[in-house]
Structures are given as C-alpha cells and as structure tokens.
GROMACS .gro file of C-alpha atoms in nm:
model
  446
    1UNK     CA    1   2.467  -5.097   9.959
    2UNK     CA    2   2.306  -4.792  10.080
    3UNK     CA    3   2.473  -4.484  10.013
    4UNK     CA    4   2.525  -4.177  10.287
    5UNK     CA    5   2.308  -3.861  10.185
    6UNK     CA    6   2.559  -3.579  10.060
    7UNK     CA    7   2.525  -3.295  10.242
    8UNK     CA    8   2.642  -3.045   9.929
    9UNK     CA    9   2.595  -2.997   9.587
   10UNK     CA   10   2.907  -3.058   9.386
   11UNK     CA   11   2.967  -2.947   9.086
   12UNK     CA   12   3.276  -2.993   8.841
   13UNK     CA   13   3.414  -2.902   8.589
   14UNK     CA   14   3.135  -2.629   8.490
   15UNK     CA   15   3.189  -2.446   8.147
   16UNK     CA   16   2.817  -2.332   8.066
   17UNK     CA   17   2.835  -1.999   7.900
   18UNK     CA   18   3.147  -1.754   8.040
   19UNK     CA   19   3.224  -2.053   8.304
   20UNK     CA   20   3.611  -2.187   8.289
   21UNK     CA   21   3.588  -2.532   8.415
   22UNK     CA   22   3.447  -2.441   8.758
   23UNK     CA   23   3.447  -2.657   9.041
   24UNK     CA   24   3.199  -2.555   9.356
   25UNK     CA   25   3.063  -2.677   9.655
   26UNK     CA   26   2.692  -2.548   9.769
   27UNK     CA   27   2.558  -2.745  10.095
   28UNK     CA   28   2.213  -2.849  10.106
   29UNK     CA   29   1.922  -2.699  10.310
   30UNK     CA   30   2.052  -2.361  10.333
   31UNK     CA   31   1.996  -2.020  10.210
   32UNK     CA   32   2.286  -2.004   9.972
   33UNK     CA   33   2.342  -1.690   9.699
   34UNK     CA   34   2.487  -1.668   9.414
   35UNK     CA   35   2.674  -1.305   9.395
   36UNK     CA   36   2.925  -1.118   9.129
   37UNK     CA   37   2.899  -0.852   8.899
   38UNK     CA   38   2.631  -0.844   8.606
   39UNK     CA   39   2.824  -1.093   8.354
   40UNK     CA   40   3.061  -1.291   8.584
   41UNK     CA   41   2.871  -1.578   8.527
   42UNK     CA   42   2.629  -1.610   8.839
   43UNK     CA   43   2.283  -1.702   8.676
   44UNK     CA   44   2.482  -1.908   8.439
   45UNK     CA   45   2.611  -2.069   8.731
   46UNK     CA   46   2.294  -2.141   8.899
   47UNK     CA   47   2.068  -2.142   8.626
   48UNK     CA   48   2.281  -2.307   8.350
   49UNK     CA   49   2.419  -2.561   8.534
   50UNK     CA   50   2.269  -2.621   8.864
   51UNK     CA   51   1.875  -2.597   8.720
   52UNK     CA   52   1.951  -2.696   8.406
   53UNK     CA   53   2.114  -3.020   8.471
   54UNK     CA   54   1.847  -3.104   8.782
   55UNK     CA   55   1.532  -3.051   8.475
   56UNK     CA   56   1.731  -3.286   8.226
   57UNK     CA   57   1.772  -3.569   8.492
   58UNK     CA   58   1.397  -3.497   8.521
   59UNK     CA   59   1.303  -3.529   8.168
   60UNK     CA   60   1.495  -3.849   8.131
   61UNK     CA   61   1.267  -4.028   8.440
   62UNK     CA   62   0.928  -3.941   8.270
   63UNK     CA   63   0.770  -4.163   8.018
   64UNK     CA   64   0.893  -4.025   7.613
   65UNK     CA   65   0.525  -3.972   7.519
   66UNK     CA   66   0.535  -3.762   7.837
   67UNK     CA   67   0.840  -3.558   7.734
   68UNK     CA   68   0.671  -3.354   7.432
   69UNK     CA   69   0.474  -3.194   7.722
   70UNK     CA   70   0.768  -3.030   7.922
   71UNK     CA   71   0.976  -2.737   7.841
   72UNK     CA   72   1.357  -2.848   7.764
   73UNK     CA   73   1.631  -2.646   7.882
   74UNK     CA   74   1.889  -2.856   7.742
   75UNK     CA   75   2.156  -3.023   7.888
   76UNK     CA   76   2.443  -2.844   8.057
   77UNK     CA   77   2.799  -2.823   7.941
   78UNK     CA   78   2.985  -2.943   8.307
   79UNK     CA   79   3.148  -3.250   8.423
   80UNK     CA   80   2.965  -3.401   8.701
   81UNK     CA   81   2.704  -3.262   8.941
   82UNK     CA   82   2.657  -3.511   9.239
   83UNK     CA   83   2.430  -3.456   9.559
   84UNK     CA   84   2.153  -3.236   9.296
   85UNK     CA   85   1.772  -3.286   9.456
   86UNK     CA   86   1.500  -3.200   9.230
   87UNK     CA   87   1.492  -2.810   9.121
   88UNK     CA   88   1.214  -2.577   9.100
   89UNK     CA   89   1.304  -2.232   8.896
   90UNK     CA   90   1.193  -1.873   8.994
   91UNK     CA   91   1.336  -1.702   8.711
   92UNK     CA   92   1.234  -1.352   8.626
   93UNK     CA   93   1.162  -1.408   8.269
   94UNK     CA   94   0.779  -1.434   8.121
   95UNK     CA   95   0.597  -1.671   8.002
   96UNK     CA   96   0.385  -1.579   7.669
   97UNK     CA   97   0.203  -1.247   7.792
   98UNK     CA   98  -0.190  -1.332   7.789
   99UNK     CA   99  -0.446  -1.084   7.863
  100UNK     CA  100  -0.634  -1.352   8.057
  101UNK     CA  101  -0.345  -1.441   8.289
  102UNK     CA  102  -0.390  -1.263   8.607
  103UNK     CA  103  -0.292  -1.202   8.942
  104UNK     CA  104  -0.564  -1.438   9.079
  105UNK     CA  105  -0.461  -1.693   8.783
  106UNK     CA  106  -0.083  -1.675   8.863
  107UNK     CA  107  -0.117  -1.738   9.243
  108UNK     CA  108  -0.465  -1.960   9.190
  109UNK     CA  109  -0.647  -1.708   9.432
  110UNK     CA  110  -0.887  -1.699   9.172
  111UNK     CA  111  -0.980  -2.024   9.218
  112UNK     CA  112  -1.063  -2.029   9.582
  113UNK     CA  113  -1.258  -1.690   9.550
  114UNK     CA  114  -1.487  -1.863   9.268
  115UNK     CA  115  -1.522  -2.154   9.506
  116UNK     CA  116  -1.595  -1.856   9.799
  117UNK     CA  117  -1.897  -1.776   9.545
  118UNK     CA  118  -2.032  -2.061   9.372
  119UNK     CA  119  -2.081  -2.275   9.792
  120UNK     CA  120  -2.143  -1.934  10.037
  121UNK     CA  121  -2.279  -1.706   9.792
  122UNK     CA  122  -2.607  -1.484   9.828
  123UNK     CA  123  -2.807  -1.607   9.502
  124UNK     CA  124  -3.137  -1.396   9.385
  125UNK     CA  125  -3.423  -1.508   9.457
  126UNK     CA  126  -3.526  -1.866   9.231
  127UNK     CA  127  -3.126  -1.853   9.035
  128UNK     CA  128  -3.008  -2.149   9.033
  129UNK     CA  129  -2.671  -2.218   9.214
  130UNK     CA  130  -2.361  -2.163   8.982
  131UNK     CA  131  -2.081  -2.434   8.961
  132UNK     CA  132  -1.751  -2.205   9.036
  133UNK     CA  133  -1.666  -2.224   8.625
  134UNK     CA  134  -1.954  -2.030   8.622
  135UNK     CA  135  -1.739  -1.734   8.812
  136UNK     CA  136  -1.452  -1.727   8.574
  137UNK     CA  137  -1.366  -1.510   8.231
  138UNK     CA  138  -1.132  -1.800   8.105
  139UNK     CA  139  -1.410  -2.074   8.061
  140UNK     CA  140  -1.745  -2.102   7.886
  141UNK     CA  141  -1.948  -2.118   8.099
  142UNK     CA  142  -1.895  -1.793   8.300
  143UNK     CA  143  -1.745  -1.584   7.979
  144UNK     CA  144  -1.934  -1.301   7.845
  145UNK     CA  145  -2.084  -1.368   7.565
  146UNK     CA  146  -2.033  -1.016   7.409
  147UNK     CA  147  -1.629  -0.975   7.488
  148UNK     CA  148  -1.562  -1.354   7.521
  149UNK     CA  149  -1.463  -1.291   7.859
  150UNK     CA  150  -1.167  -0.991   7.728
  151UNK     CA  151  -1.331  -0.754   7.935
  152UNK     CA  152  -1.253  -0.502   7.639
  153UNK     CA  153  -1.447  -0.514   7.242
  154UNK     CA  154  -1.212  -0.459   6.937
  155UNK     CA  155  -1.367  -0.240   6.667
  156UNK     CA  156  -1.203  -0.054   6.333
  157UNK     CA  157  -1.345   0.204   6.174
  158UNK     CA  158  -1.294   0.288   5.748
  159UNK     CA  159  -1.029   0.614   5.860
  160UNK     CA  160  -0.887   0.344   6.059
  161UNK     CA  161  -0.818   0.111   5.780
  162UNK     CA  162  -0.763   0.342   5.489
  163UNK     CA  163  -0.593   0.633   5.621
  164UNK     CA  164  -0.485   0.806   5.296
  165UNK     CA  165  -0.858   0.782   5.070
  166UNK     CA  166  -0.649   0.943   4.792
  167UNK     CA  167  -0.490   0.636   4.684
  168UNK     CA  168  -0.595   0.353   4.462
  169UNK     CA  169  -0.648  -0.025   4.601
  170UNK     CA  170  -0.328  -0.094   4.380
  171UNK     CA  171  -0.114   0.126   4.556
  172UNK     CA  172  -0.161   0.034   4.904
  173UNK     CA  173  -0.495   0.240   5.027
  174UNK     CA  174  -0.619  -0.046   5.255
  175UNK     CA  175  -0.302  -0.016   5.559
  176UNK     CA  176  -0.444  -0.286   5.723
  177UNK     CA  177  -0.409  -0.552   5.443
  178UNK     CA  178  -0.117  -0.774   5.442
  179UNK     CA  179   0.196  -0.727   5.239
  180UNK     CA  180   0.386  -0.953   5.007
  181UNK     CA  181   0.150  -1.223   4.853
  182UNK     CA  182  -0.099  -1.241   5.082
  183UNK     CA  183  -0.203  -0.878   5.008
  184UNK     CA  184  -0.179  -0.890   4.646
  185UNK     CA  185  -0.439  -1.218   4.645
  186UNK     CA  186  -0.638  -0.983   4.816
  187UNK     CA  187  -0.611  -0.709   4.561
  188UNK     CA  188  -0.642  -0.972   4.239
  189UNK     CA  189  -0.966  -1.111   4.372
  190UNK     CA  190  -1.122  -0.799   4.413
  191UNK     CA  191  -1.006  -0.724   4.050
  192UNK     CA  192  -1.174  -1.083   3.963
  193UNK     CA  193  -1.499  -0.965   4.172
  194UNK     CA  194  -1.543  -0.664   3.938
  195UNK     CA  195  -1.434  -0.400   4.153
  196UNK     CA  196  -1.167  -0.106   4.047
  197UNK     CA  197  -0.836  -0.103   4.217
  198UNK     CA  198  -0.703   0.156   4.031
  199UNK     CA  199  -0.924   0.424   4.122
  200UNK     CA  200  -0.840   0.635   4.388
  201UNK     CA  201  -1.040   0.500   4.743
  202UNK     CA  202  -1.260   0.803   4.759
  203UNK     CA  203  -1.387   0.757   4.426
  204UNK     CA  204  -1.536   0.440   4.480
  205UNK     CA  205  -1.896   0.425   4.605
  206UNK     CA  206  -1.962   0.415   4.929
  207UNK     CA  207  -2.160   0.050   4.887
  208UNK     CA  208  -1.850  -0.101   4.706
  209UNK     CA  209  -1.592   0.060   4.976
  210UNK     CA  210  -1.825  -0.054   5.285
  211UNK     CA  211  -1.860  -0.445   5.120
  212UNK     CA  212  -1.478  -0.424   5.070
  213UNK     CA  213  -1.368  -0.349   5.441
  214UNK     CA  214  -1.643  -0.515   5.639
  215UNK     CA  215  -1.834  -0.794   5.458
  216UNK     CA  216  -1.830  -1.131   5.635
  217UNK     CA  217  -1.856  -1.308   5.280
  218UNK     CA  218  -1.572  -1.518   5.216
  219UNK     CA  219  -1.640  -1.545   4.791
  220UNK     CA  220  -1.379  -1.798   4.677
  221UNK     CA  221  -1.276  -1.681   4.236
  222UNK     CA  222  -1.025  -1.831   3.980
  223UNK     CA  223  -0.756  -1.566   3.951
  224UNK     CA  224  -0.579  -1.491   3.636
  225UNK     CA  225  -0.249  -1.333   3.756
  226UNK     CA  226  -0.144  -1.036   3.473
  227UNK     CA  227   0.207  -1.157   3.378
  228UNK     CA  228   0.471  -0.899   3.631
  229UNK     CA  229   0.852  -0.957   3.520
  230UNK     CA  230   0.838  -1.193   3.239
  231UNK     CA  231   0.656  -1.458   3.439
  232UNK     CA  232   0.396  -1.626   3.388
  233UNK     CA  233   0.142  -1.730   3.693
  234UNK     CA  234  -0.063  -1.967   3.681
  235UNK     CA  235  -0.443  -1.948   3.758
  236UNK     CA  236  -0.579  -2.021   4.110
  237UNK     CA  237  -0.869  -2.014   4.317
  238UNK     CA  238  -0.826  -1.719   4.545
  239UNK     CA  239  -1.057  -1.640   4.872
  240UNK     CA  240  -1.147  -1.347   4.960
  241UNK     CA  241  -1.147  -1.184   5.339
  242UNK     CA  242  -1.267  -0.796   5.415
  243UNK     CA  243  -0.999  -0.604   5.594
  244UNK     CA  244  -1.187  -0.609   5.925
  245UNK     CA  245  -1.172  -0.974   5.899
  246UNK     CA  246  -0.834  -1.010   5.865
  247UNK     CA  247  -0.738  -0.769   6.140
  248UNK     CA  248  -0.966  -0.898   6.368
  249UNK     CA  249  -0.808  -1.283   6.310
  250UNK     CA  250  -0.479  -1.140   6.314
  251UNK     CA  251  -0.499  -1.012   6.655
  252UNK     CA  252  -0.691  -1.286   6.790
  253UNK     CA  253  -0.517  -1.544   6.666
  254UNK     CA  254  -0.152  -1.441   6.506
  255UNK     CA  255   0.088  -1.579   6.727
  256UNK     CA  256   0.361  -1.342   6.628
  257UNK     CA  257   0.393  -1.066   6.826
  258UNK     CA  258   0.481  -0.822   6.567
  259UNK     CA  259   0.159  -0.905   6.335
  260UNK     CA  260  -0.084  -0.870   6.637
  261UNK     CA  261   0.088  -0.528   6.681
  262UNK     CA  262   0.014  -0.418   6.342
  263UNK     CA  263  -0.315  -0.533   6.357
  264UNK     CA  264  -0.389  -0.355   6.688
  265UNK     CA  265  -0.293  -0.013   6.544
  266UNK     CA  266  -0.616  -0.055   6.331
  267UNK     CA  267  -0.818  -0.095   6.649
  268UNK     CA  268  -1.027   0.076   6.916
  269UNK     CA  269  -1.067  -0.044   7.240
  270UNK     CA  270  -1.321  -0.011   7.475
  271UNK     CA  271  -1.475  -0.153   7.815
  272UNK     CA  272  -1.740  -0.422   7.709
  273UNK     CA  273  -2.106  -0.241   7.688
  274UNK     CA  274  -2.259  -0.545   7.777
  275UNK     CA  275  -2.032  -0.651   8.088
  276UNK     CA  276  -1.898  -0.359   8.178
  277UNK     CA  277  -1.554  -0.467   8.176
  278UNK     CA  278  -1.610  -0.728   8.398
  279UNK     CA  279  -1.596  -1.057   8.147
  280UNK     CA  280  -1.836  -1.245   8.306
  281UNK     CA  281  -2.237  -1.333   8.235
  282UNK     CA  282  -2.485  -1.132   8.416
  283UNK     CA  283  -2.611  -1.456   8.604
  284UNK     CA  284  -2.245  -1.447   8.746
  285UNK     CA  285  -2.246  -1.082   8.882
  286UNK     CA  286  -2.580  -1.169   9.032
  287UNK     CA  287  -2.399  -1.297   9.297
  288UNK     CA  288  -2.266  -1.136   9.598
  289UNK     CA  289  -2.017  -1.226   9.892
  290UNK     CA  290  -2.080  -0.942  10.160
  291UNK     CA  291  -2.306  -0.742   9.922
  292UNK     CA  292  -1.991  -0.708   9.666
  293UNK     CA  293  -1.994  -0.927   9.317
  294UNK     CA  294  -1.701  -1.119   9.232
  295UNK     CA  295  -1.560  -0.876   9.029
  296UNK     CA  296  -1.566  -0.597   9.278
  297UNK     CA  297  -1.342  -0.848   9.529
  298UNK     CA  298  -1.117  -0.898   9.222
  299UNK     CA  299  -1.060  -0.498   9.149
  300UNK     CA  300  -0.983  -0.512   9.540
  301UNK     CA  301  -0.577  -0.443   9.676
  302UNK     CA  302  -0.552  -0.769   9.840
  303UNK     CA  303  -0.467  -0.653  10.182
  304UNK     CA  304  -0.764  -0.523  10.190
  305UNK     CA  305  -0.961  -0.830  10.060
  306UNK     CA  306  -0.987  -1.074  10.404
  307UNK     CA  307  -1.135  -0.820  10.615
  308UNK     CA  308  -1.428  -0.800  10.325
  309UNK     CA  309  -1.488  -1.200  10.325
  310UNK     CA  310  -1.783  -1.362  10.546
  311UNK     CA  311  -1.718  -1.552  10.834
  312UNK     CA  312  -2.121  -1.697  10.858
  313UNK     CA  313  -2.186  -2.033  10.813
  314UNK     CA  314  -1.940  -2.322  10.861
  315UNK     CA  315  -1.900  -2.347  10.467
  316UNK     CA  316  -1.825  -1.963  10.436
  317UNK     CA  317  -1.572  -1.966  10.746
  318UNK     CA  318  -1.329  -2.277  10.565
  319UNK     CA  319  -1.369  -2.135  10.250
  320UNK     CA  320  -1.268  -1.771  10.405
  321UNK     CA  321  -0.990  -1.903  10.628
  322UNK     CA  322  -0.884  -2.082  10.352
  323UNK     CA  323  -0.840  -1.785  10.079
  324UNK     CA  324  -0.688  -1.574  10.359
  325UNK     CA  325  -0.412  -1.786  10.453
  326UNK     CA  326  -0.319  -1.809  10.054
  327UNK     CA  327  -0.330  -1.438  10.061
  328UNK     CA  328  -0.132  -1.402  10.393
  329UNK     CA  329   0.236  -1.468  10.156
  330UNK     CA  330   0.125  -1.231   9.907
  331UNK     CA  331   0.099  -0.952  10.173
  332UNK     CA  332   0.404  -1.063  10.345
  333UNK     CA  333   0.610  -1.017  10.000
  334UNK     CA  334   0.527  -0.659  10.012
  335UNK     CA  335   0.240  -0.726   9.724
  336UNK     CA  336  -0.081  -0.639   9.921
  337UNK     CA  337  -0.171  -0.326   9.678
  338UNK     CA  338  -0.214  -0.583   9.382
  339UNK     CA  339  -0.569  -0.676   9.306
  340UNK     CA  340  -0.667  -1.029   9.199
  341UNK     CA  341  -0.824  -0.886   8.829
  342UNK     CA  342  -0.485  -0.742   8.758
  343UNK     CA  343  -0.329  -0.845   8.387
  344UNK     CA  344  -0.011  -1.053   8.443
  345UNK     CA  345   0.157  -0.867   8.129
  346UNK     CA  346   0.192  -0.545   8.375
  347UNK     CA  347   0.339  -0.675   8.638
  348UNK     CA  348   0.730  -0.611   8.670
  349UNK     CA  349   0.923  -0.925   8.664
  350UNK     CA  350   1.010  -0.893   9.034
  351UNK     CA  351   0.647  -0.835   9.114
  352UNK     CA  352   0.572  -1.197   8.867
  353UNK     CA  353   0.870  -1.403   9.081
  354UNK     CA  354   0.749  -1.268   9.433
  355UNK     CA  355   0.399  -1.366   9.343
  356UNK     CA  356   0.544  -1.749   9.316
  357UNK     CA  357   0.752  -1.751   9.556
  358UNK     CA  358   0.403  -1.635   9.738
  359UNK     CA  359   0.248  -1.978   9.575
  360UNK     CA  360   0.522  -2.220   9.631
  361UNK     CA  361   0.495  -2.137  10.039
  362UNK     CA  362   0.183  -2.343  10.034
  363UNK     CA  363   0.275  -2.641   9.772
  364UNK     CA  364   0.404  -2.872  10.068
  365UNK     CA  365   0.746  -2.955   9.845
  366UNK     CA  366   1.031  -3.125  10.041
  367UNK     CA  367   1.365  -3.236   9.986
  368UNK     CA  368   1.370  -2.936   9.649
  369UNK     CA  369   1.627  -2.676   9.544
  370UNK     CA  370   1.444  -2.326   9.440
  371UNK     CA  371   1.649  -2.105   9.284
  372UNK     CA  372   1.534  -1.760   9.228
  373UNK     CA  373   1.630  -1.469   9.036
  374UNK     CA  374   1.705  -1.182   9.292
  375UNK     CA  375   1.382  -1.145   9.423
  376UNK     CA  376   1.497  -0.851   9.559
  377UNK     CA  377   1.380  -0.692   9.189
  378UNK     CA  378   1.170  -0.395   9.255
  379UNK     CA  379   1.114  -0.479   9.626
  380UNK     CA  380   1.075  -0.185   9.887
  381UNK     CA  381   1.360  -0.162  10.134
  382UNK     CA  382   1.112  -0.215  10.409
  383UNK     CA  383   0.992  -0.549  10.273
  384UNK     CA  384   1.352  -0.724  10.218
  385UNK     CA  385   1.325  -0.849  10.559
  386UNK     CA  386   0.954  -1.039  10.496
  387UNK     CA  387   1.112  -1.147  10.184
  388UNK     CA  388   1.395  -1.326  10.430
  389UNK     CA  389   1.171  -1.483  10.648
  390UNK     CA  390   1.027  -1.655  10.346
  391UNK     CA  391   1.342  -1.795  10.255
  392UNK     CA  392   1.413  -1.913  10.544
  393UNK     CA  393   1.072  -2.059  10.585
  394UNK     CA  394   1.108  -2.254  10.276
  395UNK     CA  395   1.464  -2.386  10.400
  396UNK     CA  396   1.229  -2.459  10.778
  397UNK     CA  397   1.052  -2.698  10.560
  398UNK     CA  398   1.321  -2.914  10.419
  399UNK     CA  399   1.430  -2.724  10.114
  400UNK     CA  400   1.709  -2.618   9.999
  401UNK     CA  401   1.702  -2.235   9.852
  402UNK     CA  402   1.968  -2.100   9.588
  403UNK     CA  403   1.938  -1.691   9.522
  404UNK     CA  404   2.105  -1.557   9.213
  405UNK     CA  405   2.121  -1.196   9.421
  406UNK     CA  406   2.298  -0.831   9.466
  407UNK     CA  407   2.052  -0.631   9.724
  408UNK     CA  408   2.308  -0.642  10.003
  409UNK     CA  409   2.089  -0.700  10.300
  410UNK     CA  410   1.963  -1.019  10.136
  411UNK     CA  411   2.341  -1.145  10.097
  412UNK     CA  412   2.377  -1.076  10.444
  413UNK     CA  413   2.092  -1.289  10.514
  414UNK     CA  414   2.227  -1.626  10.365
  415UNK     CA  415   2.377  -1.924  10.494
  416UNK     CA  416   2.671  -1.939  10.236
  417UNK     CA  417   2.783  -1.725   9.948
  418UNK     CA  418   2.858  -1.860   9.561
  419UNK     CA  419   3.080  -1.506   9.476
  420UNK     CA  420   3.137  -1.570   9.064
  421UNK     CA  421   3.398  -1.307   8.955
  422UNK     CA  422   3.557  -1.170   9.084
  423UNK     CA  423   3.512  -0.928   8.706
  424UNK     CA  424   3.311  -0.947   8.432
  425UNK     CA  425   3.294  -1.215   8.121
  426UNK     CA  426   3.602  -1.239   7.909
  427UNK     CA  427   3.782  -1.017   8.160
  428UNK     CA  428   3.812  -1.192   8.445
  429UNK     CA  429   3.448  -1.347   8.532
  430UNK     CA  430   3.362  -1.755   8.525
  431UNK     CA  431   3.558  -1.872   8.831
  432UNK     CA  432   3.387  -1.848   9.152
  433UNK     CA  433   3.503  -1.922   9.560
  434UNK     CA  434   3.248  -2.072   9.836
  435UNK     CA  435   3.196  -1.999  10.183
  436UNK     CA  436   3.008  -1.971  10.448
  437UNK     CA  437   2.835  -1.616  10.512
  438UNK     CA  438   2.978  -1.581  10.879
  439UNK     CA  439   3.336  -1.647  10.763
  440UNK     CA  440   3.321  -1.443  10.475
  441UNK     CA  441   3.561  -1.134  10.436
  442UNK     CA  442   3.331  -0.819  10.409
  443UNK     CA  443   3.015  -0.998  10.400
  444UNK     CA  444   2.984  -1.071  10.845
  445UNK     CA  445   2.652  -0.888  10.968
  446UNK     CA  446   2.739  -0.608  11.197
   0.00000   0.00000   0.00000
C-alpha cells in the first residue's frame, strides 16, 4: 500500500555527542536553522544526526565494491529518523589543502573557461587547435614542463641544508636529513662510501660536500653497523639518497603534514622562469580570448570577468553565456573579488562553503536536504540578504535547506527555528524546542 509523503523530518530519541535523547520535528521544503550557543549541541544536531544518518542509508544502497570509494561518517547514535530525503553537506571544514585546487577547480569555472579557449579561441597563425586539457595546470598535457604545472620551482641551497658547517656529519650537520633510523642509514652509508663523518662539515672538500647534498646517484652498500649499547646489528644493504633528494621527495610526496613542513624550511621558492608563474606550456598561452591568455582571465576578480568574454560567433556566444551564468551565484554570494587562479588553501572556510553553495545552484538536485554551516562565516553585512535569496532559491526548486546559523538577520530569514540549548554542553545544552519563525518569541521580523 502506498504510503502518504511526510511532510517533516522526525527525529527521536537523538543522543549524538552532548544530545539527551532528543526528540524534534523539522518540516520539509523550508528554510529551517539550527540556533543555540557554541556547544549546545546544534551542528551535532544537524550534522551528527540529521546528515549523518541520511549518508549511512546512502552507503548501504550502493554496491560494497562501491563503498571503499565514499567517505563514511558513521552511523548516528539516535532512535529513529523517519521522513529523511537524501542529504547534501556544506560543512565548513577542508578537504586535504592542495596547491592545485582552485577557485576555478572548486566551482568547475575552470572547466568552461578551458572549453571558452580550446572551441572560440584566437590560435597563431599554422598552431594547431588545443583540446581544452591542453588549457589546464592539473593534466599533462597543458602542465609546464619546468614547474609541473606548480606555478612555483623548489630549490635548496648548501647554507640551506647545513646551517651550522662547524659540525661533523655524526653530530647532526646535514638539518635536512631525517632523524631516528632513517638518518643514521644515511650517515653509515656514507661511512661505508669512504667519506668522514666525523670531521667537522667545513673541513671536508668542497667535491665530497657538493656529491653528498646534491648527487642524483642512488649507490646501494652492505653496512656493518658498529655495535651501540651492547647490541649487535646485523649487516644490511643500505641506499643511499643526497639531502636534496630527500627534501625534495619529502615535500612532494610526504603525506604528513608535519614532514612536508620540515622539508619546506630547506626550500626557496620562486615564480617558474620558464612559465612565469602561469603552469601552463607556451603553446597554451599562445592563445587568446579578447587579446588576454587564459591565465590573465584566471588572475581576473570574477565580477569583472563576463564583461571581458566574446560574444562573436555562435560558438563563442553559448560558451560565454554559459560561463557567465555559472559566475552570476558567485557574484551574488558577495565573492566577485575572487579570481579563478586563486589557491583553495587561502580561502576562509566561509569563503570555501559560499563558493558551493555558488555550485550546487546549478546541479538541478530535487527532493535534497542541504545543510550548511552558517554561511554567514565571514560574509559582509550587505551581502546576507543575496545569501537569503539563495536559500530560498534552492527551497523554490524543491529542496529542503537546514542552516546550522547565529548571524541574526539570517535567523530572521527562515521558515522554522531548531533553538538547541537553551546553555552550553554539560550545563544545560542537548535539548532543543521547534517552531515556526513567525510564532517564535523574540525571533518575529519587525
């Protein structure tokens, strides 16, 4: 027998986190937000439970070979959770920082404006015409060759690596080496290879010092270990790898956060001589859209962007109307002074949410709960009432949208209010009341 749509959400029996056995009823396709003082329980609330539980229903439908692939948020400690559609998250926390995640990447502007280049471009005279992978840093095709499409070039310098010359190999002149075993393999091969690590580093000739910090050579020995504190070591083949070597890995590769720090302190960094910073090929910048490469649109505040696109030729003017109505959002979130080139990892995390809220006005879901992180983050008074009409629009299209939020004027703009509280955790946060916005005490719109 077919069942009746539920109008609400309803949750019971909620104890995620500071949460005492709440029981709450959310309507769908509304503007509802989630208010109360920082550790009351709100976020855990909407996030914890309401998310959380709508991403674990999703992970059970997919097929298990399927399930490696998706990030698992676990499931939530609550009761029952009936009338839940499908959830998308807006949460202001970061993915991995990348120094080739962008602007243009994040919101897949990037995409169109390589498109904009590779079909409407203005070639040189006898190039050939570029596929759009051609026009991005990120693939192999349109990389530079010289910065591997970084934009920036590494080097170290021998101050860099051995800032105190006065001290022997043995006691720690190389700073860039690695501690604990790793670095003392280092130092026993070099032993093995002949060379003196118990000599202070200025001593050493200047062949022997330049071979030991910047050879590519990867000589592979049979180390006897000298017996330390009564043991005994057996022998082993040991490789070697110069100190630039190792730095330049580390960084590149490392995927802790605090190695590729250390390594980075024995590092310059400069613009790339041979792109200029760019981090594309020279066949790419050959191109131009309106006399400007694709790297001058990038470096571009994108409010200023559409008025520089062509609107010649019937391929230019879709491909134009097309990246202009994806920047349109952007704009409208109070984001037009961010350029398309600019590195994800500085953006501010209310800056990083608005830019996908931006994204998810064009995706064409239905029938979906967002729930966002107060978007409000970092948002210029002037712009919290664009950032409104964008809620509402995604409730116009058949969504519904939960706000975990404190800016006032955006609580004022909802449907219905989730206040967790009324105090903090352990005091006398994880309970909440429900209402409608118009009906609330304190909250009516003058």
């Amino acid at each position: 027998m077919h069942q009746p749509h539920d109008p609400y959400v309803r949750v019971r029996g909620a104890r995620e986190h500071n949460l005492r056995g709440v029981d709450v009823d959310i309507p769908r396709d509304v503007v509802a937000v989630f208010t109360g003082v920082s550790g009351s329980g709100k976020s855990s609330l909407a996030f914890g439970t309401v998310y959380a539980e709508a991403q674990r229903r999703y992970f059970e439908s997919v097929a298990p070979y399927a399930r490696r692939l998706i990030h698992q948020v676990g499931a939530p400690k609550v009761g029952e959770i009936t009338g839940l559609p499908p959830a998308v998250s807006l949460q202001q926390r970061r993915a991995a920082p990348t120094s080739r995640s962008s602007v243009g990447t994040v919101t897949n502007l990037s995409n169109s404006l390589r498109m904009l280049f590779s079909r409407a471009g203005t070639y040189p005279p006898g190039a050939q015409p570029l596929d759009s992978d051609a026009f991005s840093p990120n693939t192999a095709a349109g990389a530079c060759p010289e910065c591997h499409g970084l934009g920036r070039v590494h080097r170290t310098t021998e101050e860099l690596l051995v800032p105190d010359p006065s001290l022997s190999i043995r006691e720690g002149a190389i700073a860039a080496w690695p501690g604990a075993w790793q670095g003392k393999n280092l130092r026993d091969v070099l032993d093995t290879l002949g060379h003196d690590v118990d000599r202070p580093w200025r001593e050493l000739p200047a062949e022997q010092r330049q071979w030991i910090l910047f050879t590519d050579e990867q000589p592979v020995v049979t180390v006897h270990p000298v017996r330390e504190a009564g043991r005994i070591q057996r022998p082993y083949q040991g490789t070697y790898m110069s100190a630039r070597r190792y730095v330049m890995k580390t960084f590149a590769e490392s995927r802790s956060a605090t190695l590729r720090a250390k390594a980075e302190r024995f590092l310059t960094s400069a613009p790339c001589p041979a792109c200029g910073g760019s981090r594309l090929r020279p066949e790419a910048l050959a191109v131009t859209v309106g006399g400007r490469t694709i790297a001058e649109l990038a470096a571009l505040p994108l409010a200023e962007l559409p008025a520089l696109l062509p609107a010649e030729g019937e391929t230019a003017r879709v491909l134009t109307a097309d990246l202009t109505s994806r920047i349109a959002p952007v704009v409208e979130l109070g984001l037009g002074y961010l350029s398309l080139d600019r590195p994800a990892p500085t953006l501010s995390a209310g800056e990083l949410q608005r830019l996908r809220l931006a994204t998810q006005l064009r995706s064409g879901l239905f029938g979906v709960v967002y729930v966002l992180d107060e978007p409000s983050a970092g948002l210029h008074p002037a712009d919290t009432e664009a950032l409104l009409t964008v809620l509402e629009r995604l409730k116009a299209a058949g969504n519904s949208v939960f706000v975990v939020e404190h800016h006032l004027d955006v609580v004022r703009g909802a449907d219905w209010i989730v206040d967790v509280g009324p105090g903090r955790a352990s005091t006398a946060g994880g309970c909440c009341t429900a209402g409608r916005r118009t009906a609330w005490p304190g909250w009516r719109t003058p």
